[in-house]
Amino acid sequence: MKIKAIILFSMFFLAVAAITPWIGSETIRAEEVWNFFLGTHSPQSDIFWFQRIPRVLLALLAGGTLALVGACFQVLFRNPLVEPYTLGVSGGSALGAFLAISIPSLWHVWGPFSSVQLLAVAGASASLGLIYSLSRRQQGISIYTLLLAGITVSIICGGGILRLTYISSPNALVVFQRWMMGGVDIVGYKELMALLPLLLPGFFLLLIHANDLNHIALGEEMALGHGVPVKKVQRNIFIGGGLATAAVVSLVGPIGFIGLIIPHSVRRLVGFDQRTVLPCSFLLGGAVLTVCDCVARTVLAPTELPVGIITAIIGGPLFIYLLVSRQWK
Amino acid sequence: MLELRNIIHRFPESSWELNIDRFSVSPGEVQGIIGPNGSGKSTLLRISAGILDPLAGDVTLSGNELKKLKRPIIARQIGYLPQELSSEYDFSVEELVRMGRYPHTKGLGILNSTDIAIVQQSLAFTGLENLKKRRLSQLSGGEKKRAFLASVLSQKPEILLLDEPASALDLHRQVHFFRLLRKLAKGKIGVAVVTHDINFASLFCDKLLLLEEGLCLAQGPPEKVLSRGVIQKIYGKDVFLGKHPETGRPTLLPALTDKKT
């Protein structure tokens, strides 16, 4: 475990968190921001405290979550190409979200939770559960079945989404299209707070198994021989990863590449010990998505790009570079 | 002591069955599990390690039912080295050996000075002190096997279950490996080793268990198990049964003609 690496990544994370809220099409002065606490409101202070800060916090959380889940899933399935969405999570989540968006009678709000979020979570969990049960063998998880099952579930969910698209109102289609592009543009803290009941247990289930994942990387039998309760670890990573991904995807949509690229980059920088890789993946993933969002809202200001486009533009070439340099292991 | 009684195991959609009345591993002895391919050697070892639950029968560890014990408790007493050894990530030898302390630590697995001393002992015992900073990808097949064995040894087990640990090694490495097992047995560790090499099993093991098609064909000292009748039953007239010049233990050589057995 490399404490120095975690401290360095934390410093980068905090620096990004501190700097990016000040960047945007609207110039904001520090004086206006501090005066907010003295009761003097201005449009700039409201933009800062109710738009930029929640947005930056959501980007930090969402990017961190996707990278953390990606890092855990890549070890659990012993496959470097797995990301949170490979296993049909985004397909299941999108189908659930679209179901809630397109059928008006399903639209409800319970406190900070909306039916879009809850059905997205349910869809993601159902996908993960189905894929897990299909790929489970007595000796462990069959990687080929897992990937095929993931692709199959994604196709089935895609079919369901097409069916809903066919019967949905134009209004619902616009909302769904925007959701699919991915974005962290929220106003206020209510939606952010609504994430926490799902994210925090998810983080807990993932991070308590950081050491166990090192052993799982040696193979299931070797891990069992070392004394790791492999089935419990697999179940918790599944539930934790599913909860956390579903929570994030339900709010920000399917943002690609962060969950795939960041864990690989972190391993190249800090080694393979998951006790270092997991926290560093969270910190770098959060920081990178926040920087990407900062670019997305400033590069064509005052027009904003969906952040998913930026992550794809940066992540695609980086992925090819990693692939060509053959440094997966 | 690890004890198995009346073990029956079958795999789904297969008529093959493992049926063993009694098998035990006691401290201080090296026991060889031998037999042709598909005879059930690895399955028996996995059942012994609690990796696989048998359909019927009892597996007990120091009198306690194995399946009721938690994995870390089992790992403190049983060290298991599977046949397939690979790592998704390129850990260093030292990192791998440190992982063996898992059942003795909690949470993040931070090692104390006692743990670190045991890791160093395991590295020294397997002759890997000079290679401890090397990555697994930089090791030869034999060095990699020793690194994984060192990881299992740092669990400080009382029973060691090894599935073909010397299969990829050249002759002198195999000799070194089996001598290591004898050294471990001297230190009151009970060793059960699955091996295809009957000569090594005969020379280095105190007892042998000979399996064929899931059944125990013979069990006991090598002289008793590797009798002319048993050898002829398994290998026909294709092998020559002789005696090791140093120990007098039975050894097998390929027969030139099918007349000698």
JSON list of C-alpha atoms in Angstrom, two decimals, chain B residues 7 14 27 37-38 57 59 61 66 70 75 91 114 140 145 154 159 199 211:
[
{"chain": "B", "resi": 7, "resn": "ILE", "atom": "CA", "xyz": [-16.08, -39.30, 0.19]},
{"chain": "B", "resi": 14, "resn": "SER", "atom": "CA", "xyz": [-20.72, -37.12, -16.01]},
{"chain": "B", "resi": 27, "resn": "PRO", "atom": "CA", "xyz": [1.89, -33.74, 10.59]},
{"chain": "B", "resi": 37, "resn": "ASN", "atom": "CA", "xyz": [-4.96, -38.82, -15.87]},
{"chain": "B", "resi": 38, "resn": "GLY", "atom": "CA", "xyz": [-8.58, -38.44, -14.83]},
{"chain": "B", "resi": 57, "resn": "GLY", "atom": "CA", "xyz": [-18.77, -37.85, 3.15]},
{"chain": "B", "resi": 59, "resn": "VAL", "atom": "CA", "xyz": [-13.94, -33.83, 5.83]},
{"chain": "B", "resi": 61, "resn": "LEU", "atom": "CA", "xyz": [-9.69, -30.69, 10.29]},
{"chain": "B", "resi": 66, "resn": "LEU", "atom": "CA", "xyz": [-14.20, -28.40, 7.40]},
{"chain": "B", "resi": 70, "resn": "LYS", "atom": "CA", "xyz": [-14.49, -19.94, 7.90]},
{"chain": "B", "resi": 75, "resn": "ALA", "atom": "CA", "xyz": [-6.12, -21.08, 5.64]},
{"chain": "B", "resi": 91, "resn": "PHE", "atom": "CA", "xyz": [3.15, -8.57, -8.71]},
{"chain": "B", "resi": 114, "resn": "THR", "atom": "CA", "xyz": [6.19, -10.77, 13.05]},
{"chain": "B", "resi": 140, "resn": "SER", "atom": "CA", "xyz": [11.25, -18.96, -14.94]},
{"chain": "B", "resi": 145, "resn": "LYS", "atom": "CA", "xyz": [6.28, -22.24, -8.63]},
{"chain": "B", "resi": 154, "resn": "SER", "atom": "CA", "xyz": [3.93, -17.74, 4.76]},
{"chain": "B", "resi": 159, "resn": "ILE", "atom": "CA", "xyz": [-1.00, -29.14, 6.38]},
{"chain": "B", "resi": 199, "resn": "ASN", "atom": "CA", "xyz": [9.52, -42.36, -9.13]},
{"chain": "B", "resi": 211, "resn": "LEU", "atom": "CA", "xyz": [-6.11, -43.76, -7.62]}
]
